[in-house]
Amino acid sequence: MNYKIAVIPGDGIGPEVTREAVKVLDAVAKKFGHTFEYNYLLAGGAAIDEKGKCLPEETVKAAKDSDAVLLGAVGGPKWDNLPGEERPEKALLGLRKALGLFANLRPAIMFDELKGACPLKEEKVEGGLDILVVRELTGGIYFGERGVKDTDDMGKAAYDVEMYSEKEVERVAEIAFSMAMKRNKKVTSVDKANVLESSRLWRKTTAKVAEKYPEVSLENFYVDNAAMQLVYNPKQFDVIVTSNIFGDILSDEASMITGSIGMLPSASLAEGEFGMYEPVHGSAPDIAGTGKANPMAAVLSAAMMLKYTFGLSEESDAIENAVKKVLGEGYRTPDIMTEGKTLITTSEAGTLIADRI
Ligand code: NAD
């Protein structure tokens, strides 16, 4: 099969880790007889330097014309003094909106080989961890009405509105339940239905979607309890589905449990099969150009792309297994280095993984 992939390397370590992800994809193509056609596009600081804006129209158009997008990271000190609207990070919001990416998937997987990096007691994570956080990405308080107004006696007041429609909740819940069907068949929906009207609609709508998936069990947690349970008993979770703001916070908490940020992939999905895949980390300007970046988050993002957009589960598993093998053989980039292990560079990590496909 022939697949068209838009590659947006971005800034800082973005191009370095993306290069390794492409190296691994090439190894997959060779082994399984696929053709991956890469279309390299500009976004972020690199686009500002070359085209004068962080998200040129041609990037959006070409991304839409592709089957999936693989992104590195954007941003860096060089562009930090630009006004908000012109900053490289704005390109991410622009891409999410233009591509209709309404669901963000962040797996928090703890590789047994790296359990030393987990900040929780060993008995809490015995046997490893595999949680998938599904966060609504284009609605809720981050996109609601906002404003500042004067009050009679309390000075200025500012507000941001949290609003969700049934359709918005339904489509993200559908994703969570269909993911759970391929996993351990459990969905935890997180809200604040004891206080918020929008959460009560969220809960009702999620329950309705659950009726279509009798094999999947649904439980509802208030967000404060979910935050607590994630560190108290993280193994109870399979798929967590939640709103934009709660997901923003809980997905960071869940991923910290697993240790290094250099290991965490993510996917943002649109209606249908289309998706944008990127590591959770940023452009890490402090280590850019030194060969110290861990490319595994980018490589695992490419694995997610194969599974969720292209439906190539076997190929995706081959990448995950190759990463585990490299870790099992004791190879480590500096961010996950421990005593007695073999230190490797960004490019060596990519080559070792590609060789094990
Ligand atoms: P960051 O994720 O870039 O870095 C945080 C820390 O983690 C740094 O010490 C860095 O060296 C380390 N780190 C990150 N990725 C690593 C990897 N693959 N291997 C080894 N170490 C790694 O976050 P930050 O420092 O807050 O942000 C730096 C820039 O990135 C900023 O301009 C920010 O706006 C941008 N950013 C972009 C994205 C994105 O493109 N999706 C996300 C977050 C931050």
JSON list of N, CA, C and O in Angstrom, two decimals, residues 13-14 16-18 20-22 24 70-73 105-107 109 111 114 255 258 260-267 277-282 293-305 319-320 323 327 333 335-336 346 349-350 353:
[
{"chain": "A", "resi": 13, "resn": "ILE", "atom": "N", "xyz": [14.68, 20.25, 18.79]},
{"chain": "A", "resi": 13, "resn": "ILE", "atom": "CA", "xyz": [14.93, 18.82, 18.57]},
{"chain": "A", "resi": 13, "resn": "ILE", "atom": "C", "xyz": [13.88, 18.20, 17.63]},
{"chain": "A", "resi": 13, "resn": "ILE", "atom": "O", "xyz": [14.01, 17.02, 17.27]},
{"chain": "A", "resi": 14, "resn": "GLY", "atom": "N", "xyz": [12.85, 18.98, 17.26]},
{"chain": "A", "resi": 14, "resn": "GLY", "atom": "CA", "xyz": [11.81, 18.45, 16.36]},
{"chain": "A", "resi": 14, "resn": "GLY", "atom": "C", "xyz": [12.38, 17.73, 15.14]},
{"chain": "A", "resi": 14, "resn": "GLY", "atom": "O", "xyz": [12.10, 16.55, 14.91]},
{"chain": "A", "resi": 16, "resn": "GLU", "atom": "N", "xyz": [15.35, 16.62, 14.66]},
{"chain": "A", "resi": 16, "resn": "GLU", "atom": "CA", "xyz": [16.25, 15.51, 15.03]},
{"chain": "A", "resi": 16, "resn": "GLU", "atom": "C", "xyz": [15.46, 14.24, 15.35]},
{"chain": "A", "resi": 16, "resn": "GLU", "atom": "O", "xyz": [15.81, 13.14, 14.92]},
{"chain": "A", "resi": 17, "resn": "VAL", "atom": "N", "xyz": [14.37, 14.38, 16.10]},
{"chain": "A", "resi": 17, "resn": "VAL", "atom": "CA", "xyz": [13.61, 13.18, 16.48]},
{"chain": "A", "resi": 17, "resn": "VAL", "atom": "C", "xyz": [12.74, 12.69, 15.32]},
{"chain": "A", "resi": 17, "resn": "VAL", "atom": "O", "xyz": [12.53, 11.49, 15.14]},
{"chain": "A", "resi": 18, "resn": "THR", "atom": "N", "xyz": [12.27, 13.65, 14.49]},
{"chain": "A", "resi": 18, "resn": "THR", "atom": "CA", "xyz": [11.44, 13.27, 13.35]},
{"chain": "A", "resi": 18, "resn": "THR", "atom": "C", "xyz": [12.26, 12.45, 12.35]},
{"chain": "A", "resi": 18, "resn": "THR", "atom": "O", "xyz": [11.76, 11.49, 11.77]},
{"chain": "A", "resi": 20, "resn": "GLU", "atom": "N", "xyz": [14.57, 10.40, 12.98]},
{"chain": "A", "resi": 20, "resn": "GLU", "atom": "CA", "xyz": [14.68, 9.01, 13.46]},
{"chain": "A", "resi": 20, "resn": "GLU", "atom": "C", "xyz": [13.37, 8.25, 13.28]},
{"chain": "A", "resi": 20, "resn": "GLU", "atom": "O", "xyz": [13.36, 7.07, 12.98]},
{"chain": "A", "resi": 21, "resn": "ALA", "atom": "N", "xyz": [12.24, 8.97, 13.45]},
{"chain": "A", "resi": 21, "resn": "ALA", "atom": "CA", "xyz": [10.94, 8.32, 13.25]},
{"chain": "A", "resi": 21, "resn": "ALA", "atom": "C", "xyz": [10.80, 7.89, 11.79]},
{"chain": "A", "resi": 21, "resn": "ALA", "atom": "O", "xyz": [10.33, 6.79, 11.49]},
{"chain": "A", "resi": 22, "resn": "VAL", "atom": "N", "xyz": [11.27, 8.76, 10.88]},
{"chain": "A", "resi": 22, "resn": "VAL", "atom": "CA", "xyz": [11.20, 8.42, 9.45]},
{"chain": "A", "resi": 22, "resn": "VAL", "atom": "C", "xyz": [12.13, 7.24, 9.14]},
{"chain": "A", "resi": 22, "resn": "VAL", "atom": "O", "xyz": [11.78, 6.35, 8.36]},
{"chain": "A", "resi": 24, "resn": "VAL", "atom": "N", "xyz": [12.80, 4.81, 11.09]},
{"chain": "A", "resi": 24, "resn": "VAL", "atom": "CA", "xyz": [12.12, 3.59, 11.54]},
{"chain": "A", "resi": 24, "resn": "VAL", "atom": "C", "xyz": [10.96, 3.24, 10.60]},
{"chain": "A", "resi": 24, "resn": "VAL", "atom": "O", "xyz": [10.75, 2.07, 10.26]},
{"chain": "A", "resi": 70, "resn": "LEU", "atom": "N", "xyz": [2.81, 13.79, 10.62]},
{"chain": "A", "resi": 70, "resn": "LEU", "atom": "CA", "xyz": [3.78, 13.46, 11.67]},
{"chain": "A", "resi": 70, "resn": "LEU", "atom": "C", "xyz": [4.51, 14.75, 12.02]},
{"chain": "A", "resi": 70, "resn": "LEU", "atom": "O", "xyz": [5.13, 15.36, 11.14]},
{"chain": "A", "resi": 71, "resn": "LEU", "atom": "N", "xyz": [4.39, 15.16, 13.29]},
{"chain": "A", "resi": 71, "resn": "LEU", "atom": "CA", "xyz": [4.97, 16.46, 13.67]},
{"chain": "A", "resi": 71, "resn": "LEU", "atom": "C", "xyz": [6.05, 16.28, 14.74]},
{"chain": "A", "resi": 71, "resn": "LEU", "atom": "O", "xyz": [5.94, 15.39, 15.60]},
{"chain": "A", "resi": 72, "resn": "GLY", "atom": "N", "xyz": [7.11, 17.11, 14.66]},
{"chain": "A", "resi": 72, "resn": "GLY", "atom": "CA", "xyz": [8.17, 17.04, 15.67]},
{"chain": "A", "resi": 72, "resn": "GLY", "atom": "C", "xyz": [7.78, 17.88, 16.87]},
{"chain": "A", "resi": 72, "resn": "GLY", "atom": "O", "xyz": [7.09, 17.43, 17.77]},
{"chain": "A", "resi": 73, "resn": "ALA", "atom": "N", "xyz": [8.20, 19.15, 16.89]},
{"chain": "A", "resi": 73, "resn": "ALA", "atom": "CA", "xyz": [7.82, 20.09, 17.95]},
{"chain": "A", "resi": 73, "resn": "ALA", "atom": "C", "xyz": [8.08, 21.49, 17.43]},
{"chain": "A", "resi": 73, "resn": "ALA", "atom": "O", "xyz": [8.90, 21.66, 16.52]},
{"chain": "A", "resi": 105, "resn": "LEU", "atom": "N", "xyz": [-5.28, 11.64, 21.97]},
{"chain": "A", "resi": 105, "resn": "LEU", "atom": "CA", "xyz": [-5.01, 10.35, 22.64]},
{"chain": "A", "resi": 105, "resn": "LEU", "atom": "C", "xyz": [-3.60, 10.38, 23.21]},
{"chain": "A", "resi": 105, "resn": "LEU", "atom": "O", "xyz": [-2.63, 10.55, 22.46]},
{"chain": "A", "resi": 106, "resn": "ARG", "atom": "N", "xyz": [-3.51, 10.19, 24.51]},
{"chain": "A", "resi": 106, "resn": "ARG", "atom": "CA", "xyz": [-2.18, 10.13, 25.12]},
{"chain": "A", "resi": 106, "resn": "ARG", "atom": "C", "xyz": [-2.02, 8.87, 25.93]},
{"chain": "A", "resi": 106, "resn": "ARG", "atom": "O", "xyz": [-2.54, 8.75, 27.03]},
{"chain": "A", "resi": 107, "resn": "PRO", "atom": "N", "xyz": [-1.32, 7.88, 25.38]},
{"chain": "A", "resi": 107, "resn": "PRO", "atom": "CA", "xyz": [-1.08, 6.67, 26.14]},
{"chain": "A", "resi": 107, "resn": "PRO", "atom": "C", "xyz": [-0.02, 6.95, 27.21]},
{"chain": "A", "resi": 107, "resn": "PRO", "atom": "O", "xyz": [0.96, 7.63, 26.93]},
{"chain": "A", "resi": 109, "resn": "ILE", "atom": "N", "xyz": [2.22, 4.70, 29.00]},
{"chain": "A", "resi": 109, "resn": "ILE", "atom": "CA", "xyz": [2.67, 3.31, 29.11]},
{"chain": "A", "resi": 109, "resn": "ILE", "atom": "C", "xyz": [3.99, 3.30, 29.86]},
{"chain": "A", "resi": 109, "resn": "ILE", "atom": "O", "xyz": [4.89, 4.07, 29.54]},
{"chain": "A", "resi": 111, "resn": "PHE", "atom": "N", "xyz": [7.13, 1.23, 30.45]},
{"chain": "A", "resi": 111, "resn": "PHE", "atom": "CA", "xyz": [7.90, 0.07, 30.03]},
{"chain": "A", "resi": 111, "resn": "PHE", "atom": "C", "xyz": [8.56, -0.53, 31.26]},
{"chain": "A", "resi": 111, "resn": "PHE", "atom": "O", "xyz": [9.14, 0.20, 32.07]},
{"chain": "A", "resi": 114, "resn": "LEU", "atom": "N", "xyz": [11.92, 0.48, 32.29]},
{"chain": "A", "resi": 114, "resn": "LEU", "atom": "CA", "xyz": [12.18, 1.83, 32.81]},
{"chain": "A", "resi": 114, "resn": "LEU", "atom": "C", "xyz": [11.46, 2.09, 34.12]},
{"chain": "A", "resi": 114, "resn": "LEU", "atom": "O", "xyz": [11.23, 3.24, 34.51]},
{"chain": "A", "resi": 255, "resn": "SER", "atom": "N", "xyz": [1.10, 10.92, 32.51]},
{"chain": "A", "resi": 255, "resn": "SER", "atom": "CA", "xyz": [2.36, 10.66, 31.83]},
{"chain": "A", "resi": 255, "resn": "SER", "atom": "C", "xyz": [3.56, 10.79, 32.77]},
{"chain": "A", "resi": 255, "resn": "SER", "atom": "O", "xyz": [4.55, 10.09, 32.61]},
{"chain": "A", "resi": 258, "resn": "THR", "atom": "N", "xyz": [4.87, 7.67, 34.33]},
{"chain": "A", "resi": 258, "resn": "THR", "atom": "CA", "xyz": [5.68, 6.74, 33.56]},
{"chain": "A", "resi": 258, "resn": "THR", "atom": "C", "xyz": [7.16, 7.12, 33.50]},
{"chain": "A", "resi": 258, "resn": "THR", "atom": "O", "xyz": [7.96, 6.36, 32.98]},
{"chain": "A", "resi": 260, "resn": "SER", "atom": "N", "xyz": [10.04, 9.34, 31.89]},
{"chain": "A", "resi": 260, "resn": "SER", "atom": "CA", "xyz": [10.60, 10.36, 31.00]},
{"chain": "A", "resi": 260, "resn": "SER", "atom": "C", "xyz": [9.66, 10.89, 29.94]},
{"chain": "A", "resi": 260, "resn": "SER", "atom": "O", "xyz": [8.97, 10.15, 29.26]},
{"chain": "A", "resi": 261, "resn": "ILE", "atom": "N", "xyz": [9.73, 12.19, 29.75]},
{"chain": "A", "resi": 261, "resn": "ILE", "atom": "CA", "xyz": [8.93, 12.86, 28.73]},
{"chain": "A", "resi": 261, "resn": "ILE", "atom": "C", "xyz": [9.41, 12.47, 27.33]},
{"chain": "A", "resi": 261, "resn": "ILE", "atom": "O", "xyz": [8.66, 12.54, 26.36]},
{"chain": "A", "resi": 262, "resn": "GLY", "atom": "N", "xyz": [10.62, 12.04, 27.22]},
{"chain": "A", "resi": 262, "resn": "GLY", "atom": "CA", "xyz": [11.17, 11.63, 25.92]},
{"chain": "A", "resi": 262, "resn": "GLY", "atom": "C", "xyz": [10.61, 10.33, 25.39]},
{"chain": "A", "resi": 262, "resn": "GLY", "atom": "O", "xyz": [10.94, 9.88, 24.29]},
{"chain": "A", "resi": 263, "resn": "MET", "atom": "N", "xyz": [9.72, 9.68, 26.18]},
{"chain": "A", "resi": 263, "resn": "MET", "atom": "CA", "xyz": [9.14, 8.39, 25.79]},
{"chain": "A", "resi": 263, "resn": "MET", "atom": "C", "xyz": [7.68, 8.48, 25.40]},
{"chain": "A", "resi": 263, "resn": "MET", "atom": "O", "xyz": [7.07, 7.47, 25.07]},
{"chain": "A", "resi": 264, "resn": "LEU", "atom": "N", "xyz": [7.07, 9.69, 25.48]},
{"chain": "A", "resi": 264, "resn": "LEU", "atom": "CA", "xyz": [5.61, 9.75, 25.40]},
{"chain": "A", "resi": 264, "resn": "LEU", "atom": "C", "xyz": [5.07, 10.24, 24.05]},
{"chain": "A", "resi": 264, "resn": "LEU", "atom": "O", "xyz": [5.28, 11.39, 23.68]},
{"chain": "A", "resi": 265, "resn": "PRO", "atom": "N", "xyz": [4.34, 9.37, 23.36]},
{"chain": "A", "resi": 265, "resn": "PRO", "atom": "CA", "xyz": [3.77, 9.75, 22.07]},
{"chain": "A", "resi": 265, "resn": "PRO", "atom": "C", "xyz": [2.35, 10.31, 22.24]},
{"chain": "A", "resi": 265, "resn": "PRO", "atom": "O", "xyz": [1.77, 10.20, 23.32]},
{"chain": "A", "resi": 266, "resn": "SER", "atom": "N", "xyz": [1.80, 10.88, 21.17]},
{"chain": "A", "resi": 266, "resn": "SER", "atom": "CA", "xyz": [0.40, 11.29, 21.22]},
{"chain": "A", "resi": 266, "resn": "SER", "atom": "C", "xyz": [-0.20, 11.29, 19.82]},
{"chain": "A", "resi": 266, "resn": "SER", "atom": "O", "xyz": [0.53, 11.32, 18.83]},
{"chain": "A", "resi": 267, "resn": "ALA", "atom": "N", "xyz": [-1.53, 11.23, 19.80]},
{"chain": "A", "resi": 267, "resn": "ALA", "atom": "CA", "xyz": [-2.26, 11.28, 18.53]},
{"chain": "A", "resi": 267, "resn": "ALA", "atom": "C", "xyz": [-3.40, 12.25, 18.69]},
{"chain": "A", "resi": 267, "resn": "ALA", "atom": "O", "xyz": [-4.01, 12.32, 19.76]},
{"chain": "A", "resi": 277, "resn": "TYR", "atom": "N", "xyz": [0.14, 13.11, 14.50]},
{"chain": "A", "resi": 277, "resn": "TYR", "atom": "CA", "xyz": [0.88, 12.34, 15.49]},
{"chain": "A", "resi": 277, "resn": "TYR", "atom": "C", "xyz": [2.14, 13.08, 15.90]},
{"chain": "A", "resi": 277, "resn": "TYR", "atom": "O", "xyz": [2.89, 13.53, 15.03]},
{"chain": "A", "resi": 278, "resn": "GLU", "atom": "N", "xyz": [2.35, 13.21, 17.19]},
{"chain": "A", "resi": 278, "resn": "GLU", "atom": "CA", "xyz": [3.50, 14.00, 17.66]},
{"chain": "A", "resi": 278, "resn": "GLU", "atom": "C", "xyz": [3.91, 13.58, 19.06]},
{"chain": "A", "resi": 278, "resn": "GLU", "atom": "O", "xyz": [3.08, 13.14, 19.85]},
{"chain": "A", "resi": 279, "resn": "PRO", "atom": "N", "xyz": [5.20, 13.73, 19.36]},
{"chain": "A", "resi": 279, "resn": "PRO", "atom": "CA", "xyz": [5.62, 13.47, 20.74]},
{"chain": "A", "resi": 279, "resn": "PRO", "atom": "C", "xyz": [4.98, 14.49, 21.68]},
{"chain": "A", "resi": 279, "resn": "PRO", "atom": "O", "xyz": [4.63, 15.59, 21.26]},
{"chain": "A", "resi": 280, "resn": "VAL", "atom": "N", "xyz": [4.83, 14.11, 22.96]},
{"chain": "A", "resi": 280, "resn": "VAL", "atom": "CA", "xyz": [4.25, 15.03, 23.94]},
{"chain": "A", "resi": 280, "resn": "VAL", "atom": "C", "xyz": [5.22, 16.18, 24.24]},
{"chain": "A", "resi": 280, "resn": "VAL", "atom": "O", "xyz": [4.80, 17.30, 24.51]},
{"chain": "A", "resi": 281, "resn": "HIS", "atom": "N", "xyz": [6.51, 15.90, 24.16]},
{"chain": "A", "resi": 281, "resn": "HIS", "atom": "CA", "xyz": [7.49, 16.92, 24.55]},
{"chain": "A", "resi": 281, "resn": "HIS", "atom": "C", "xyz": [7.55, 18.09, 23.57]},
{"chain": "A", "resi": 281, "resn": "HIS", "atom": "O", "xyz": [7.04, 18.00, 22.45]},
{"chain": "A", "resi": 282, "resn": "GLY", "atom": "N", "xyz": [8.20, 19.17, 24.01]},
{"chain": "A", "resi": 282, "resn": "GLY", "atom": "CA", "xyz": [8.39, 20.34, 23.16]},
{"chain": "A", "resi": 282, "resn": "GLY", "atom": "C", "xyz": [9.70, 20.28, 22.39]},
{"chain": "A", "resi": 282, "resn": "GLY", "atom": "O", "xyz": [10.25, 19.18, 22.18]},
{"chain": "A", "resi": 293, "resn": "ALA", "atom": "N", "xyz": [18.78, 14.20, 22.39]},
{"chain": "A", "resi": 293, "resn": "ALA", "atom": "CA", "xyz": [17.32, 14.02, 22.42]},
{"chain": "A", "resi": 293, "resn": "ALA", "atom": "C", "xyz": [16.95, 12.55, 22.28]},
{"chain": "A", "resi": 293, "resn": "ALA", "atom": "O", "xyz": [17.54, 11.81, 21.50]},
{"chain": "A", "resi": 294, "resn": "ASN", "atom": "N", "xyz": [15.96, 12.15, 23.06]},
{"chain": "A", "resi": 294, "resn": "ASN", "atom": "CA", "xyz": [15.43, 10.79, 22.96]},
{"chain": "A", "resi": 294, "resn": "ASN", "atom": "C", "xyz": [14.38, 10.77, 21.84]},
{"chain": "A", "resi": 294, "resn": "ASN", "atom": "O", "xyz": [13.37, 11.46, 21.95]},
{"chain": "A", "resi": 295, "resn": "PRO", "atom": "N", "xyz": [14.61, 10.00, 20.78]},
{"chain": "A", "resi": 295, "resn": "PRO", "atom": "CA", "xyz": [13.65, 10.02, 19.67]},
{"chain": "A", "resi": 295, "resn": "PRO", "atom": "C", "xyz": [12.49, 9.04, 19.86]},
{"chain": "A", "resi": 295, "resn": "PRO", "atom": "O", "xyz": [11.65, 8.89, 18.99]},
{"chain": "A", "resi": 296, "resn": "MET", "atom": "N", "xyz": [12.45, 8.34, 21.02]},
{"chain": "A", "resi": 296, "resn": "MET", "atom": "CA", "xyz": [11.46, 7.25, 21.16]},
{"chain": "A", "resi": 296, "resn": "MET", "atom": "C", "xyz": [10.02, 7.75, 21.17]},
{"chain": "A", "resi": 296, "resn": "MET", "atom": "O", "xyz": [9.12, 7.08, 20.66]},
{"chain": "A", "resi": 297, "resn": "ALA", "atom": "N", "xyz": [9.77, 8.95, 21.75]},
{"chain": "A", "resi": 297, "resn": "ALA", "atom": "CA", "xyz": [8.41, 9.50, 21.72]},
{"chain": "A", "resi": 297, "resn": "ALA", "atom": "C", "xyz": [7.96, 9.73, 20.28]},
{"chain": "A", "resi": 297, "resn": "ALA", "atom": "O", "xyz": [6.82, 9.44, 19.93]},
{"chain": "A", "resi": 298, "resn": "ALA", "atom": "N", "xyz": [8.88, 10.23, 19.45]},
{"chain": "A", "resi": 298, "resn": "ALA", "atom": "CA", "xyz": [8.54, 10.47, 18.03]},
{"chain": "A", "resi": 298, "resn": "ALA", "atom": "C", "xyz": [8.34, 9.14, 17.31]},
{"chain": "A", "resi": 298, "resn": "ALA", "atom": "O", "xyz": [7.40, 8.97, 16.52]},
{"chain": "A", "resi": 299, "resn": "VAL", "atom": "N", "xyz": [9.21, 8.18, 17.60]},
{"chain": "A", "resi": 299, "resn": "VAL", "atom": "CA", "xyz": [9.11, 6.87, 16.96]},
{"chain": "A", "resi": 299, "resn": "VAL", "atom": "C", "xyz": [7.79, 6.18, 17.37]},
{"chain": "A", "resi": 299, "resn": "VAL", "atom": "O", "xyz": [7.08, 5.61, 16.53]},
{"chain": "A", "resi": 300, "resn": "LEU", "atom": "N", "xyz": [7.44, 6.29, 18.65]},
{"chain": "A", "resi": 300, "resn": "LEU", "atom": "CA", "xyz": [6.18, 5.67, 19.12]},
{"chain": "A", "resi": 300, "resn": "LEU", "atom": "C", "xyz": [4.96, 6.42, 18.58]},
{"chain": "A", "resi": 300, "resn": "LEU", "atom": "O", "xyz": [3.89, 5.83, 18.41]},
{"chain": "A", "resi": 301, "resn": "SER", "atom": "N", "xyz": [5.12, 7.72, 18.29]},
{"chain": "A", "resi": 301, "resn": "SER", "atom": "CA", "xyz": [4.03, 8.47, 17.64]},
{"chain": "A", "resi": 301, "resn": "SER", "atom": "C", "xyz": [3.81, 7.91, 16.23]},
{"chain": "A", "resi": 301, "resn": "SER", "atom": "O", "xyz": [2.66, 7.78, 15.79]},
{"chain": "A", "resi": 302, "resn": "ALA", "atom": "N", "xyz": [4.89, 7.61, 15.55]},
{"chain": "A", "resi": 302, "resn": "ALA", "atom": "CA", "xyz": [4.77, 7.01, 14.21]},
{"chain": "A", "resi": 302, "resn": "ALA", "atom": "C", "xyz": [4.07, 5.65, 14.31]},
{"chain": "A", "resi": 302, "resn": "ALA", "atom": "O", "xyz": [3.25, 5.29, 13.46]},
{"chain": "A", "resi": 303, "resn": "ALA", "atom": "N", "xyz": [4.35, 4.92, 15.39]},
{"chain": "A", "resi": 303, "resn": "ALA", "atom": "CA", "xyz": [3.69, 3.61, 15.59]},
{"chain": "A", "resi": 303, "resn": "ALA", "atom": "C", "xyz": [2.18, 3.81, 15.76]},
{"chain": "A", "resi": 303, "resn": "ALA", "atom": "O", "xyz": [1.36, 3.05, 15.25]},
{"chain": "A", "resi": 304, "resn": "MET", "atom": "N", "xyz": [1.81, 4.87, 16.50]},
{"chain": "A", "resi": 304, "resn": "MET", "atom": "CA", "xyz": [0.38, 5.16, 16.68]},
{"chain": "A", "resi": 304, "resn": "MET", "atom": "C", "xyz": [-0.27, 5.50, 15.34]},
{"chain": "A", "resi": 304, "resn": "MET", "atom": "O", "xyz": [-1.40, 5.12, 15.06]},
{"chain": "A", "resi": 305, "resn": "MET", "atom": "N", "xyz": [0.46, 6.22, 14.50]},
{"chain": "A", "resi": 305, "resn": "MET", "atom": "CA", "xyz": [-0.06, 6.59, 13.18]},
{"chain": "A", "resi": 305, "resn": "MET", "atom": "C", "xyz": [-0.37, 5.32, 12.36]},
{"chain": "A", "resi": 305, "resn": "MET", "atom": "O", "xyz": [-1.43, 5.22, 11.74]},
{"chain": "A", "resi": 319, "resn": "ILE", "atom": "N", "xyz": [7.12, -1.84, 15.73]},
{"chain": "A", "resi": 319, "resn": "ILE", "atom": "CA", "xyz": [7.89, -0.68, 16.22]},
{"chain": "A", "resi": 319, "resn": "ILE", "atom": "C", "xyz": [7.97, -0.72, 17.75]},
{"chain": "A", "resi": 319, "resn": "ILE", "atom": "O", "xyz": [9.05, -0.56, 18.33]},
{"chain": "A", "resi": 320, "resn": "GLU", "atom": "N", "xyz": [6.82, -0.94, 18.40]},
{"chain": "A", "resi": 320, "resn": "GLU", "atom": "CA", "xyz": [6.83, -0.97, 19.88]},
{"chain": "A", "resi": 320, "resn": "GLU", "atom": "C", "xyz": [7.77, -2.05, 20.40]},
{"chain": "A", "resi": 320, "resn": "GLU", "atom": "O", "xyz": [8.52, -1.84, 21.35]},
{"chain": "A", "resi": 323, "resn": "VAL", "atom": "N", "xyz": [11.37, -0.98, 20.08]},
{"chain": "A", "resi": 323, "resn": "VAL", "atom": "CA", "xyz": [11.75, -0.02, 21.13]},
{"chain": "A", "resi": 323, "resn": "VAL", "atom": "C", "xyz": [12.03, -0.79, 22.43]},
{"chain": "A", "resi": 323, "resn": "VAL", "atom": "O", "xyz": [13.05, -0.57, 23.10]},
{"chain": "A", "resi": 327, "resn": "LEU", "atom": "N", "xyz": [15.59, -1.10, 24.61]},
{"chain": "A", "resi": 327, "resn": "LEU", "atom": "CA", "xyz": [15.67, -0.80, 26.04]},
{"chain": "A", "resi": 327, "resn": "LEU", "atom": "C", "xyz": [16.13, -2.04, 26.81]},
{"chain": "A", "resi": 327, "resn": "LEU", "atom": "O", "xyz": [16.97, -1.97, 27.70]},
{"chain": "A", "resi": 333, "resn": "THR", "atom": "N", "xyz": [19.30, 6.74, 25.97]},
{"chain": "A", "resi": 333, "resn": "THR", "atom": "CA", "xyz": [19.66, 8.14, 25.71]},
{"chain": "A", "resi": 333, "resn": "THR", "atom": "C", "xyz": [19.85, 8.80, 27.08]},
{"chain": "A", "resi": 333, "resn": "THR", "atom": "O", "xyz": [19.40, 8.25, 28.10]},
{"chain": "A", "resi": 335, "resn": "ASP", "atom": "N", "xyz": [18.48, 11.09, 28.87]},
{"chain": "A", "resi": 335, "resn": "ASP", "atom": "CA", "xyz": [17.32, 11.37, 29.74]},
{"chain": "A", "resi": 335, "resn": "ASP", "atom": "C", "xyz": [16.86, 10.16, 30.54]},
{"chain": "A", "resi": 335, "resn": "ASP", "atom": "O", "xyz": [16.22, 10.31, 31.58]},
{"chain": "A", "resi": 336, "resn": "ILE", "atom": "N", "xyz": [17.17, 8.94, 30.06]},
{"chain": "A", "resi": 336, "resn": "ILE", "atom": "CA", "xyz": [16.72, 7.74, 30.78]},
{"chain": "A", "resi": 336, "resn": "ILE", "atom": "C", "xyz": [17.91, 6.88, 31.22]},
{"chain": "A", "resi": 336, "resn": "ILE", "atom": "O", "xyz": [17.76, 5.73, 31.61]},
{"chain": "A", "resi": 346, "resn": "THR", "atom": "N", "xyz": [20.88, 10.34, 19.74]},
{"chain": "A", "resi": 346, "resn": "THR", "atom": "CA", "xyz": [19.57, 10.35, 19.07]},
{"chain": "A", "resi": 346, "resn": "THR", "atom": "C", "xyz": [19.60, 9.45, 17.84]},
{"chain": "A", "resi": 346, "resn": "THR", "atom": "O", "xyz": [18.73, 8.59, 17.66]},
{"chain": "A", "resi": 349, "resn": "ALA", "atom": "N", "xyz": [20.02, 5.75, 18.52]},
{"chain": "A", "resi": 349, "resn": "ALA", "atom": "CA", "xyz": [18.76, 5.15, 19.01]},
{"chain": "A", "resi": 349, "resn": "ALA", "atom": "C", "xyz": [17.87, 4.80, 17.82]},
{"chain": "A", "resi": 349, "resn": "ALA", "atom": "O", "xyz": [17.31, 3.69, 17.74]},
{"chain": "A", "resi": 350, "resn": "GLY", "atom": "N", "xyz": [17.73, 5.74, 16.87]},
{"chain": "A", "resi": 350, "resn": "GLY", "atom": "CA", "xyz": [16.89, 5.49, 15.69]},
{"chain": "A", "resi": 350, "resn": "GLY", "atom": "C", "xyz": [17.39, 4.30, 14.89]},
{"chain": "A", "resi": 350, "resn": "GLY", "atom": "O", "xyz": [16.60, 3.43, 14.47]},
{"chain": "A", "resi": 353, "resn": "ILE", "atom": "N", "xyz": [16.71, 0.96, 16.71]},
{"chain": "A", "resi": 353, "resn": "ILE", "atom": "CA", "xyz": [15.30, 0.57, 16.62]},
{"chain": "A", "resi": 353, "resn": "ILE", "atom": "C", "xyz": [14.99, 0.06, 15.20]},
{"chain": "A", "resi": 353, "resn": "ILE", "atom": "O", "xyz": [14.39, -1.01, 15.03]}
]
